[in-house]
């Protein structure tokens, strides 16, 4: 029943999906239900770990082996020696060695005698070698199975239980040494906590010192005569951000007065918020657009938990995140042209972050990878704006901060050609699936999903304040 050994199943060669599909095809429904492995593969893969699948696979192998143990590999038999051959001929030839010659009388011929020693053990026959190899493989698989069971048991323990179980297996002298190492670790951890607290306080202190400078910078940029297109130029001089800014975005971003950030989202809320301050403009009613990144407070590595964007209140016909295309529709034998709104590439999609689905929502591996890439790119954009653009805005405006050797993947040269092809396809005729559908079925829903948790400013974050950083602030990775 098993396609792989336990070691192979636990390796990277065999994926979670391969294990699950094998189990769903080869095991009973009761077996799957007991281990919560029944249902659509995509949904099961999201809630079950690789270790659990490996354990279930090993268990299924054990049950299959028990059911067919009587028909396992046949024993090897050796052919009997032909009775016509003498015992002496059948036995292996003995080895021999020379014995030192005895003293020889003068004039006599020096004779020597052979000293026959016991013969060495004969080399194993092919059947014996194969049997030994099979036994070694079985022992190795058994050891791997036991190791996997031990690892699974450890994963089901708490941290304290794993620690106690590990120490219980050590000799008393070694256990005392490990306990001494633990005391040193506790002291080191205390120093690290103290360092983190002082570093956060120091960062907050200097962010407060920089806030008046940012305020004065804003006054100069937006004063008289001011610096026209200051922030638009800053953003477009960064390769990654420039790739997100489309031609239709530039007139809108020309009304951008300031970009601020805050890392003070409130107690127990690690993360940061960006605030894009706009002057009155003909495109939307909002004065401030915010983008908030909330990190998992229980994760030491600062894992992204959620993003929240502002719901932009676009004025009639000014939404640059959609485009209106004309399509020809054939209905009841008549040809007509209708206008349809479709999503368009725009920098302002930055404020409409991808929605993370519920755990029980069905999503295949390709969709999950695409969502992960989208969230990662979005978070990197936020970090670039917070850590690079805002602190050194004038250097990005003048181009002094631009690094020509910066490693960033440019779009393919034929992207524009692909866009042209898509526009041609949009002009092609299409038929309704059913010619007899009602007239009100022609309505096209252009509403857009917002980030889970609502839109607008996150609680506890001052969008309009100067740049600040609290103890919960976390440095983003650098572009």
XYZ file of C-alpha atoms in Angstrom:
479
model
C 0.000 0.000 0.000
C 2.828 2.410 0.786
C 4.438 4.149 -2.153
C 7.253 5.629 -0.069
C 9.258 4.725 2.985
C 8.672 6.712 6.167
C 11.867 8.662 5.555
C 10.815 9.508 1.978
C 7.343 10.592 3.109
C 8.850 12.994 5.649
C 11.308 14.465 3.126
C 10.752 17.429 0.813
C 10.489 15.022 -2.131
C 6.956 14.047 -1.136
C 4.577 17.021 -0.792
C 1.577 17.380 1.492
C -0.725 17.117 -1.507
C 0.847 13.836 -2.654
C 0.414 12.330 0.809
C -3.192 13.480 1.142
C -4.257 12.237 -2.297
C -2.634 8.873 -1.600
C -4.435 8.542 1.746
C -7.804 9.572 0.296
C -7.456 6.977 -2.476
C -6.052 4.099 -0.453
C -7.611 4.321 3.030
C -11.147 3.907 4.294
C -13.550 6.749 4.929
C -13.559 5.906 8.635
C -9.767 6.219 8.715
C -9.965 9.629 7.042
C -12.815 10.882 9.222
C -10.999 9.898 12.412
C -7.967 11.952 11.392
C -9.955 14.823 9.810
C -8.548 14.090 6.365
C -11.810 13.823 4.450
C -13.146 16.603 2.278
C -11.809 18.736 -0.590
C -8.000 18.436 -0.750
C -7.443 22.199 -0.831
C -9.422 22.697 2.382
C -7.758 19.763 4.131
C -4.243 20.942 3.184
C -4.872 24.326 4.797
C -5.736 22.872 8.206
C -3.453 19.807 8.386
C 0.311 19.898 8.887
C 2.859 17.854 6.971
C 3.766 16.014 10.188
C 0.152 14.932 10.698
C -0.070 13.626 7.138
C 3.200 11.733 7.516
C 1.987 10.190 10.767
C -1.280 9.119 9.132
C 0.620 7.688 6.170
C 2.937 5.691 8.435
C -0.057 4.413 10.390
C -1.779 3.339 7.182
C 1.384 1.482 6.177
C 1.377 -0.320 9.509
C -2.227 -1.442 9.085
C -1.617 -2.601 5.538
C 1.460 -4.505 6.663
C -0.469 -6.192 9.453
C -3.186 -7.279 7.034
C -0.725 -8.833 4.627
C 1.991 -9.982 6.986
C 1.446 -13.639 6.048
C 2.314 -12.961 2.427
C 5.493 -11.024 2.944
C 8.808 -11.625 1.249
C 9.640 -15.361 0.827
C 12.501 -16.898 2.775
C 15.658 -17.770 0.884
C 16.514 -21.494 0.453
C 19.879 -22.966 -0.377
C 20.215 -25.862 -2.816
C 21.527 -29.117 -1.314
C 24.937 -30.408 -2.372
C 24.833 -33.188 -4.917
C 25.223 -36.549 -3.162
C 27.653 -37.783 -5.798
C 30.263 -35.306 -4.680
C 32.487 -36.340 -1.809
C 32.468 -34.365 1.390
C 36.050 -33.447 0.868
C 35.312 -32.061 -2.564
C 32.266 -30.201 -1.340
C 34.076 -28.504 1.530
C 36.133 -25.422 0.740
C 39.868 -25.853 0.229
C 41.817 -25.110 3.406
C 44.328 -22.329 3.461
C 47.936 -23.235 4.161
C 51.037 -21.566 5.452
C 54.706 -22.428 5.562
C 56.121 -23.612 8.863
C 59.700 -22.741 9.699
C 62.020 -25.566 8.510
C 63.615 -27.702 11.193
C 67.365 -27.836 11.578
C 68.905 -29.847 8.752
C 71.886 -32.048 9.136
C 74.891 -31.140 7.080
C 74.834 -32.656 3.645
C 71.148 -33.572 3.817
C 68.472 -32.151 1.579
C 66.481 -29.383 3.216
C 62.887 -30.520 3.267
C 59.928 -28.421 4.396
C 56.394 -29.337 5.467
C 53.057 -27.652 4.923
C 51.117 -26.399 7.933
C 47.440 -26.495 7.015
C 45.483 -23.891 8.960
C 41.746 -23.670 9.399
C 39.964 -22.223 6.405
C 38.473 -18.736 6.690
C 34.737 -18.388 6.696
C 33.388 -18.567 3.155
C 32.121 -15.418 1.471
C 28.388 -14.933 1.645
C 26.320 -16.276 -1.184
C 24.214 -13.832 -3.229
C 21.050 -14.990 -1.477
C 22.613 -14.307 1.923
C 23.749 -10.837 0.860
C 20.270 -9.979 -0.408
C 18.685 -11.219 2.817
C 21.107 -9.113 4.876
C 20.415 -6.043 2.736
C 16.669 -6.520 3.101
C 17.028 -6.820 6.856
C 19.080 -3.616 6.978
C 16.430 -1.756 4.976
C 13.686 -2.988 7.284
C 15.673 -1.945 10.358
C 16.292 1.488 8.857
C 12.603 1.945 8.048
C 11.665 0.811 11.552
C 14.083 3.299 13.111
C 12.745 6.058 10.879
C 9.188 5.161 11.875
C 10.066 5.286 15.564
C 11.867 8.605 15.115
C 8.862 10.067 13.323
C 6.514 8.885 16.075
C 8.796 10.494 18.652
C 8.810 13.784 16.741
C 5.023 13.743 16.441
C 4.707 13.148 20.166
C 7.030 16.093 20.853
C 5.013 18.381 18.596
C 1.903 17.612 20.623
C 3.672 18.659 23.842
C 3.934 22.103 25.343
C 7.338 23.802 25.425
C 7.768 22.899 29.104
C 6.829 19.273 28.438
C 9.327 18.992 25.578
C 12.022 20.484 27.765
C 11.300 18.052 30.624
C 11.148 15.071 28.250
C 14.515 15.987 26.727
C 16.214 16.392 30.091
C 14.729 13.135 31.368
C 16.641 11.218 28.678
C 19.993 12.723 29.651
C 22.462 11.295 32.177
C 22.386 13.053 35.530
C 25.755 14.771 35.004
C 24.734 16.066 31.553
C 21.372 17.193 32.909
C 23.100 19.372 35.499
C 25.239 20.964 32.770
C 22.173 21.730 30.639
C 20.397 23.292 33.629
C 23.434 25.526 34.139
C 23.222 26.526 30.462
C 19.553 27.384 30.958
C 20.450 29.798 33.739
C 22.913 31.545 31.437
C 20.211 31.721 28.753
C 17.787 33.355 31.186
C 20.336 36.058 31.983
C 20.986 36.625 28.286
C 17.250 36.861 27.572
C 16.854 39.440 30.323
C 19.611 41.560 28.772
C 17.892 41.256 25.372
C 14.561 42.426 26.808
C 16.288 45.361 28.454
C 18.024 46.203 25.167
C 14.743 46.061 23.206
C 13.011 48.366 25.693
C 15.820 50.924 25.621
C 16.072 50.736 21.830
C 12.321 51.355 21.478
C 12.504 54.287 23.897
C 15.523 55.696 22.056
C 13.767 55.352 18.698
C 10.696 57.110 20.050
C 12.833 59.896 21.512
C 14.524 60.630 18.197
C 11.330 60.316 16.180
C 9.900 63.058 18.381
C 12.979 65.161 17.648
C 12.500 64.628 13.903
C 8.765 65.444 13.922
C 9.283 69.264 13.912
C 11.687 68.878 10.980
C 9.069 66.952 9.013
C 6.519 69.657 9.847
C 8.854 72.369 8.558
C 9.531 70.300 5.435
C 5.802 70.154 4.759
C 5.470 73.910 5.226
C 8.226 74.553 2.672
C 6.871 72.080 0.108
C 3.336 73.459 0.323
C 4.226 77.117 0.900
C 4.788 79.901 -1.583
C 6.233 79.352 -4.072
C 6.552 75.764 -2.744
C 7.863 72.691 -4.590
C 5.367 71.484 -7.180
C 5.028 67.713 -7.612
C 7.425 67.044 -4.716
C 5.971 63.769 -3.448
C 5.045 62.482 -6.912
C 8.689 62.855 -7.931
C 9.878 61.174 -4.720
C 7.696 58.142 -5.384
C 8.463 57.802 -9.086
C 12.222 57.985 -8.444
C 12.018 54.677 -6.582
C 11.958 51.803 -9.078
C 9.499 49.607 -7.215
C 7.007 52.403 -6.558
C 7.398 53.836 -10.059
C 6.313 50.485 -11.451
C 3.027 50.766 -9.506
C 2.271 54.340 -10.586
C 0.354 54.494 -13.864
C -0.067 57.494 -16.175
C -3.620 58.029 -14.919
C -2.299 58.195 -11.330
C 0.106 61.078 -11.892
C -2.484 63.899 -12.069
C -4.072 62.577 -8.870
C -0.750 62.280 -7.023
C 0.143 65.838 -8.012
C -2.302 66.910 -5.257
C -0.349 64.908 -2.627
C 0.812 67.373 0.056
C 2.576 65.103 2.547
C 3.249 61.517 3.581
C 3.475 60.713 7.286
C 3.788 57.559 9.292
C 3.181 56.454 12.861
C 4.292 53.350 14.712
C 2.130 54.155 17.747
C -1.010 52.140 17.132
C -1.836 51.674 20.776
C -0.832 49.216 23.531
C -0.326 45.685 22.266
C -0.765 46.707 18.629
C 2.544 46.324 16.800
C 2.660 47.661 13.280
C 2.517 51.026 11.575
C 0.252 53.355 9.626
C 0.955 55.509 6.578
C -1.036 58.709 6.000
C -1.194 60.338 2.550
C -2.406 63.930 2.935
C -4.061 65.489 -0.145
C -5.173 68.981 -0.960
C -8.675 69.528 -2.312
C -8.848 67.907 -5.725
C -11.338 66.964 -8.450
C -10.791 63.210 -8.018
C -11.989 62.201 -4.537
C -13.438 63.735 -1.389
C -11.004 62.297 1.182
C -8.383 64.620 2.643
C -6.297 61.749 4.078
C -5.838 58.219 2.753
C -4.379 55.741 5.245
C -2.851 52.291 5.003
C -2.409 50.358 8.240
C -0.296 47.230 8.780
C -1.076 45.226 11.903
C 1.483 42.653 13.018
C 0.842 39.576 15.142
C 1.650 40.580 18.748
C 2.349 36.954 19.668
C 4.899 36.396 16.894
C 8.507 37.311 17.689
C 9.336 37.711 13.985
C 6.622 40.317 13.434
C 4.374 38.295 11.125
C 1.861 40.396 9.164
C -1.601 39.718 10.539
C -3.835 42.159 8.702
C -3.866 45.257 6.482
C -6.505 47.994 6.390
C -6.969 50.599 3.662
C -9.118 53.686 3.293
C -12.343 53.470 1.317
C -11.689 56.156 -1.297
C -14.758 58.291 -2.065
C -14.235 58.855 -5.764
C -16.107 61.626 -7.499
C -18.332 60.733 -10.423
C -16.314 59.410 -13.346
C -12.947 60.038 -11.638
C -12.137 56.549 -10.270
C -8.737 55.650 -11.764
C -8.871 52.101 -10.345
C -11.459 51.071 -12.954
C -11.762 51.547 -16.681
C -14.866 51.686 -18.845
C -14.795 49.491 -21.918
C -17.358 49.033 -24.630
C -18.463 45.530 -25.500
C -20.765 44.296 -28.203
C -23.498 42.010 -26.986
C -25.758 39.832 -29.039
C -29.138 39.315 -27.441
C -32.191 37.778 -29.039
C -30.631 38.175 -32.441
C -29.918 41.881 -31.974
C -26.444 43.383 -31.658
C -25.934 46.186 -29.185
C -23.040 47.963 -27.447
C -22.842 48.218 -23.655
C -20.329 49.866 -21.334
C -18.705 47.746 -18.621
C -16.433 48.792 -15.763
C -13.391 46.611 -15.207
C -10.549 46.786 -12.635
C -7.514 48.719 -13.848
C -3.903 48.894 -12.686
C -3.416 51.882 -10.398
C -1.272 53.003 -7.485
C -4.497 53.661 -5.593
C -5.208 49.911 -5.448
C -2.643 50.146 -2.635
C -5.518 51.365 -0.420
C -7.664 48.360 -1.337
C -5.567 45.485 0.088
C -6.184 41.839 -0.681
C -8.718 40.168 1.562
C -7.414 37.188 3.518
C -10.038 34.402 3.311
C -11.413 32.455 6.241
C -9.652 29.245 7.200
C -12.485 27.088 5.914
C -12.662 28.783 2.510
C -11.585 26.570 -0.347
C -8.379 27.787 -2.038
C -6.048 25.783 -4.217
C -2.269 25.927 -3.976
C -1.856 28.281 -6.936
C -4.361 30.776 -5.520
C -2.679 30.621 -2.116
C 0.738 31.308 -3.661
C -0.667 34.220 -5.641
C -2.268 35.719 -2.524
C 0.949 35.296 -0.540
C 2.946 37.054 -3.260
C 0.413 39.882 -3.403
C 0.484 40.416 0.379
C 4.273 40.265 0.456
C 4.578 42.862 -2.310
C 2.044 45.105 -0.577
C 3.918 44.935 2.743
C 7.228 45.649 1.030
C 5.741 48.751 -0.592
C 4.581 50.009 2.782
C 8.003 49.410 4.303
C 9.758 51.213 1.434
C 7.571 54.291 1.900
C 7.971 54.261 5.692
C 11.682 53.490 5.984
C 13.123 55.045 2.840
C 10.893 57.632 1.190
C 9.580 59.578 4.207
C 12.881 59.905 6.144
C 14.897 61.016 3.071
C 12.259 62.606 0.873
C 14.395 65.439 -0.552
C 17.126 62.960 -1.527
C 14.540 60.997 -3.510
C 13.227 64.214 -5.071
C 16.690 65.247 -6.275
C 17.651 61.693 -7.232
C 20.562 61.560 -4.778
C 19.030 58.511 -3.097
C 18.561 56.591 -6.357
C 20.818 53.558 -6.652
C 21.295 52.581 -10.331
C 22.498 49.131 -9.282
C 19.492 48.445 -7.073
C 18.305 44.884 -7.564
C 14.738 45.040 -8.784
C 13.010 42.973 -11.463
C 11.667 45.152 -14.244
C 8.528 44.229 -16.145
C 8.907 42.297 -19.370
C 9.512 44.396 -22.458
C 6.412 43.037 -24.111
C 4.021 44.098 -21.334
C 2.680 47.011 -23.393
C 2.038 44.668 -26.306
C 0.057 42.355 -24.017
C -2.041 45.281 -22.774
C -2.900 46.182 -26.365
C -3.969 42.591 -27.020
C -6.238 42.677 -23.954
C -7.916 45.873 -25.161
C -8.571 44.262 -28.555
C -10.113 41.265 -26.853
C -12.396 43.563 -24.868
C -13.842 44.882 -28.133
C -14.755 41.399 -29.376
C -18.341 40.283 -29.472
C -19.714 38.018 -26.791
C -23.030 36.231 -26.493
C -25.184 35.873 -23.415
C -25.259 32.391 -21.963
C -29.051 32.386 -22.283
C -30.824 34.504 -24.850
C -34.086 34.513 -22.920
C -32.743 36.135 -19.731
C -34.526 39.228 -18.365
C -33.377 42.775 -19.192
C -32.349 43.519 -15.599
C -29.785 40.678 -15.793
C -27.578 42.967 -17.905
C -26.595 44.912 -14.784
C -22.821 44.733 -14.168
C -21.741 44.683 -10.521
C -18.648 46.883 -10.187
C -18.515 47.003 -6.394
C -15.105 46.203 -4.929
C -14.277 44.165 -1.872
C -12.553 46.059 0.922
C -9.995 44.711 3.348
C -11.471 42.570 6.076
C -12.139 44.547 9.217
C -13.485 47.720 7.614
C -11.973 50.728 5.985
C -10.515 53.979 7.182
C -8.178 54.809 10.019
C -7.217 52.123 12.497
C -8.128 52.793 16.101
C -5.461 54.476 18.083
C -3.477 55.744 15.097
C -3.220 59.471 14.519
C -3.208 59.806 10.794
C -2.658 63.491 10.805
C 0.115 63.610 13.404
C 3.787 63.916 12.827
C 6.024 60.916 12.304
C 6.282 58.995 15.530
C 7.470 55.592 16.615
C 6.305 53.771 19.723
C 7.713 50.785 21.600
C 5.694 48.496 19.415
C 7.250 49.902 16.277
C 9.019 47.389 14.094
C 11.603 48.043 11.413
C 10.595 46.773 8.007
C 12.934 44.937 5.704
C 14.814 47.276 3.404
C 14.240 47.346 -0.324
